Short mmCIF file of C-alpha atoms and ligand atoms in Angstrom, two decimals:
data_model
loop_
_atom_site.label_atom_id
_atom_site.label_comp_id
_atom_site.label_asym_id
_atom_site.label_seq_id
_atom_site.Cartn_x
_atom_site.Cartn_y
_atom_site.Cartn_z
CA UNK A 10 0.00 0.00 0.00
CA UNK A 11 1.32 3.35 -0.60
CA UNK A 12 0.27 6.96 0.82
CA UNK A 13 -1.94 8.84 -1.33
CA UNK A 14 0.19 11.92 -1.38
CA UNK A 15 -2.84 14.37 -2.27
CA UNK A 16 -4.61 13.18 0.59
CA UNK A 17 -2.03 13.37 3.13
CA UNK A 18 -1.16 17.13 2.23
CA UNK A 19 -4.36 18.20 2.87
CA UNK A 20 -4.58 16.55 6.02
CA UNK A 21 -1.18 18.36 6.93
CA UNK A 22 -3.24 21.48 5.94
CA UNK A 23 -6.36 20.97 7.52
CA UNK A 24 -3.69 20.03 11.11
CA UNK A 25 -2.77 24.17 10.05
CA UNK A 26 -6.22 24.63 10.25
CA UNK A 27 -6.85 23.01 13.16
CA UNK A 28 -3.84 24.61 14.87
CA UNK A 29 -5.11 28.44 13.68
CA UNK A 30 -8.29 27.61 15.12
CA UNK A 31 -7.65 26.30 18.74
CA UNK A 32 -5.31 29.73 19.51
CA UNK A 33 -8.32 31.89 18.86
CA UNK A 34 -10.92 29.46 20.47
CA UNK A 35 -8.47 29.31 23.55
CA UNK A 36 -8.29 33.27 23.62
CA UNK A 37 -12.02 32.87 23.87
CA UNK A 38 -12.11 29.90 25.88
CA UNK A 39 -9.43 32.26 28.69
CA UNK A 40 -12.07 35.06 28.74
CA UNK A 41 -14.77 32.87 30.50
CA UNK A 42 -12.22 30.39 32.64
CA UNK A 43 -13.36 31.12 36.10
CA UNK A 44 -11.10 28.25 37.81
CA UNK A 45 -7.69 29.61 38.29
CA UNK A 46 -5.99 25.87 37.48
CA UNK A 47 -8.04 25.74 34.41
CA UNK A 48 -7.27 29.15 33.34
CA UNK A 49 -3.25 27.98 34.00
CA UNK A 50 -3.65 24.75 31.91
CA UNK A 51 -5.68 26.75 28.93
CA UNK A 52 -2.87 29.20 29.35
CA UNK A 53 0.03 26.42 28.63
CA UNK A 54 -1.97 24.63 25.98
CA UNK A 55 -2.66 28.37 24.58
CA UNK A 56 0.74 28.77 23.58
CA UNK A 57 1.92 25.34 23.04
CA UNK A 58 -0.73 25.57 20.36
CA UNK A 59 0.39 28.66 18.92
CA UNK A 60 3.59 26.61 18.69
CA UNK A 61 2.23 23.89 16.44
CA UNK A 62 1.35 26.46 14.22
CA UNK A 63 4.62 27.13 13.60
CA UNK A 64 5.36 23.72 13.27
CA UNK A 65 3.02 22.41 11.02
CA UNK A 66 3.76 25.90 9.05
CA UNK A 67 7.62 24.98 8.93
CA UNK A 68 6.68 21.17 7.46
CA UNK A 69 4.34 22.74 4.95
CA UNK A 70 7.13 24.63 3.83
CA UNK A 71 9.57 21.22 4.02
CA UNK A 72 7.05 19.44 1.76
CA UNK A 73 7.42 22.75 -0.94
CA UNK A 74 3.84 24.31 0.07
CA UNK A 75 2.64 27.89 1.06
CA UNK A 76 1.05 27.49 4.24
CA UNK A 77 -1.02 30.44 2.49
CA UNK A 78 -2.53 27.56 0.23
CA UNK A 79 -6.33 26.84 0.27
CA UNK A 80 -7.83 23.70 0.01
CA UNK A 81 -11.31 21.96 0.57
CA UNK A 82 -10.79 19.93 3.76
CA UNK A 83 -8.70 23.13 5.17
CA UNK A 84 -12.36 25.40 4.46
CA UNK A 85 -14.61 23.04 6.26
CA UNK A 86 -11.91 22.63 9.48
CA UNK A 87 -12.37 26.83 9.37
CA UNK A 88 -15.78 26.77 9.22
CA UNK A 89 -16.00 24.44 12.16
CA UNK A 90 -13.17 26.59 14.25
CA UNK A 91 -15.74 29.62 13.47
CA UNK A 92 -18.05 27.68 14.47
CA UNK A 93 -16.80 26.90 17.92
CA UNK A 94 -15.15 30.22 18.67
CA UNK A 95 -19.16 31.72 17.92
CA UNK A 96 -20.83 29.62 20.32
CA UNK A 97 -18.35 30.72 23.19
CA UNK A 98 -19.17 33.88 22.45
CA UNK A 99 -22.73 33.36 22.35
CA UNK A 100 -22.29 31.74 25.79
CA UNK A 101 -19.92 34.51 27.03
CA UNK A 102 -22.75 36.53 26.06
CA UNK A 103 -25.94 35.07 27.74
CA UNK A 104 -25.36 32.42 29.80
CA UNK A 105 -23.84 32.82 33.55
CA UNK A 106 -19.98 32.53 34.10
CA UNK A 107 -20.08 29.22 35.03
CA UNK A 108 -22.57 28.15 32.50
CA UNK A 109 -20.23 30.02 29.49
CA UNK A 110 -17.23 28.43 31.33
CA UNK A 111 -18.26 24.40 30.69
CA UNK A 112 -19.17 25.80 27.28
CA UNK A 113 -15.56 27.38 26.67
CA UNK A 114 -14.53 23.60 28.08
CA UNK A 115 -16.97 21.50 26.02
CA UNK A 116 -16.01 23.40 23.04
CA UNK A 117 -11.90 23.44 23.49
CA UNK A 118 -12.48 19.47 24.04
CA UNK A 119 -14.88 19.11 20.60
CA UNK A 120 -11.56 21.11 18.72
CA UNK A 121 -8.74 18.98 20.38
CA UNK A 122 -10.61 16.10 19.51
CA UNK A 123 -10.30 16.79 15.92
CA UNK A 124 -6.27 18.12 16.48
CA UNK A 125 -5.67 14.42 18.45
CA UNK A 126 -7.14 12.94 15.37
CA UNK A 127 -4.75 14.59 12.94
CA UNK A 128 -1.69 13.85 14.82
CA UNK A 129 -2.66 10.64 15.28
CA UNK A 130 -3.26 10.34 11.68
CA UNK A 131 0.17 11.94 11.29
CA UNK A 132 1.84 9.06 13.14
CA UNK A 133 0.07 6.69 11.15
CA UNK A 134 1.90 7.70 8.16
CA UNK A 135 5.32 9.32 9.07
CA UNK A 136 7.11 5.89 10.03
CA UNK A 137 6.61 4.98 6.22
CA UNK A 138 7.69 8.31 4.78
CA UNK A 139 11.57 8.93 3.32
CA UNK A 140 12.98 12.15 2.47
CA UNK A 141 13.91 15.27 3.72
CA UNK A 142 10.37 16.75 4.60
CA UNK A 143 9.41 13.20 6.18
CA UNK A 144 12.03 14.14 8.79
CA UNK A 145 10.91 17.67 9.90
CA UNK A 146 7.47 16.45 9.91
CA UNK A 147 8.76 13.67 11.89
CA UNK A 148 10.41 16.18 14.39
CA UNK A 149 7.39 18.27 14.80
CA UNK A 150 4.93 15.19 15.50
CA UNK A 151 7.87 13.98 18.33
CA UNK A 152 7.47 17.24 19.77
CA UNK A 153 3.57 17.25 19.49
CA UNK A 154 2.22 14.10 19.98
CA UNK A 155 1.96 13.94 23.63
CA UNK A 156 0.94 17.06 24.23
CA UNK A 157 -2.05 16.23 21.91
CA UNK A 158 -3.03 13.38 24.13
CA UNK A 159 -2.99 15.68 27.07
CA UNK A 160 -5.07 18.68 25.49
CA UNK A 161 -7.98 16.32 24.67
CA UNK A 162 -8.16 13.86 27.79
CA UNK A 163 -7.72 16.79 30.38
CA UNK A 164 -10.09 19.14 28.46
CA UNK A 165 -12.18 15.88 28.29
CA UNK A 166 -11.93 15.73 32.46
CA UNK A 167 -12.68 19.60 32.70
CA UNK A 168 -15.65 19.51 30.65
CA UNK A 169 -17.37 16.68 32.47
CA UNK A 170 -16.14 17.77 35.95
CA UNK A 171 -17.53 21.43 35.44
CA UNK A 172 -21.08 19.52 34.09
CA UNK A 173 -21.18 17.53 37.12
CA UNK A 174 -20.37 20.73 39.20
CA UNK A 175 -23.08 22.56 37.40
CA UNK A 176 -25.41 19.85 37.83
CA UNK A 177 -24.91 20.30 41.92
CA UNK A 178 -22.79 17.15 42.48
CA UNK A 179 -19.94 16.34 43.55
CA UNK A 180 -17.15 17.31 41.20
CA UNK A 181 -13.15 16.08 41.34
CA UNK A 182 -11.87 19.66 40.35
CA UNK A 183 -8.67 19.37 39.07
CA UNK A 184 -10.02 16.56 36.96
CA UNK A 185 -8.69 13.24 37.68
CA UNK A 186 -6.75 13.24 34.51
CA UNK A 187 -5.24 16.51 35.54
CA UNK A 188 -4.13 15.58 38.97
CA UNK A 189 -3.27 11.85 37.52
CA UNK A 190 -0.92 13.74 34.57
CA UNK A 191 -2.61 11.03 31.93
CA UNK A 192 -1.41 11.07 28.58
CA UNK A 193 -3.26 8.04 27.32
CA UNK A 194 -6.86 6.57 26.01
CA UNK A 195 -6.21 3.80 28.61
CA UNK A 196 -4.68 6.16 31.23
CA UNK A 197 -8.01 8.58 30.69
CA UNK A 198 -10.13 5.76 31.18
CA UNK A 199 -8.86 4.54 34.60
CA UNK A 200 -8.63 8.00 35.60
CA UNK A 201 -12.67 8.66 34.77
CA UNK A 202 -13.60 5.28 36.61
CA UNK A 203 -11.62 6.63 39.65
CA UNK A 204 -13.34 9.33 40.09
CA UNK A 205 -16.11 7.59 41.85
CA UNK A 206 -13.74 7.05 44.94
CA UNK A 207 -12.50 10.86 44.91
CA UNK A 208 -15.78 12.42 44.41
FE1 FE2 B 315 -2.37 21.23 18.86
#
């Protein structure tokens, strides 16, 4: 089997994409974080994020593209950034703090489930690529990877924590996957069923 070229370039722009979008919905997500440890992790994913930018901008740029470059699957990842950003503004706007605040949370976790994907994706493919570009996009998913899996399972524990908060029970705030430092599906998992015994 070999890659279909096309196809992986535009998921390396719609990763761009993805990347452009989570720094401006964490800027929104920041201006309803109540919780100072939340507002400290949204901080540090806020610019690590700003930092794959750069990254994904520097392999475009490796493979011979303008990050400037449109394409199809790049529009519909903008429309659904949009999108997101919107209805945490809408939130910001009408809801109460803490109400806007698990919508800033569910939101940020919807986006970094779609950046996980693309990294993951990424992996899939850059063990089987040769070449110059194959290396720096190589580098950049080394340097990424991990802090993928930890943007989407702790948003993931936020989210539901501040729900179950909301909902007038018994939340485990910093989420279990915060305070447990998980950085895996299986890690996330044992981390959600132990919540029952630190709730
Ligand atoms: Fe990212």
């Amino acid at each position: 089997m070999s890659i279909d070229e096309e196809q992986l370039h535009d998921l390396l722009y719609q990763a761009l994409e993805t990347e452009l979008g989570g720094v401006q919905l964490y800027q929104a997500a920041l201006a309803c974080a109540i919780n100072d440890d939340l507002r400290g992790e949204w901080e540090k994913y806020l610019e690590q994020t700003t930092h794959h930018v750069e990254l994904v901008e520097q392999t475009l740029r490796a493979f011979g593209f303008d990050p400037a470059n449109e394409t199809p699957g790049r529009k519909v990842v903008r429309h659904t950034g949009e999108a997101l950003v919107k209805a945490v503004a809408l939130a910001q706007g009408d809801a109460t703090p803490e109400q806007a605040q698990v919508v800033a949370a569910e939101c940020v976790t919807l986006a970094e489930t779609k950046d996980h994907l693309n990294w993951e994706l990424i992996g899939e493919v850059v063990s089987r690529l040769t070449g110059e570009p194959a290396k720096v996009l190589r580098a950049a998913h080394k340097e990424v990877a991990e802090q993928e899996d930890e943007h989407l399972y702790h948003n993931t524990g936020w989210a539901r924590e501040l729900w179950i908060e909301g909902l007038g029970l018994r939340a485990v705030l910093p989420p279990p996957e915060e305070q447990k430092d998980v950085k895996t599906a299986i890690g996330a998992a044992r981390a959600k069923q132990a919540r029952q015994d630190m709730a």
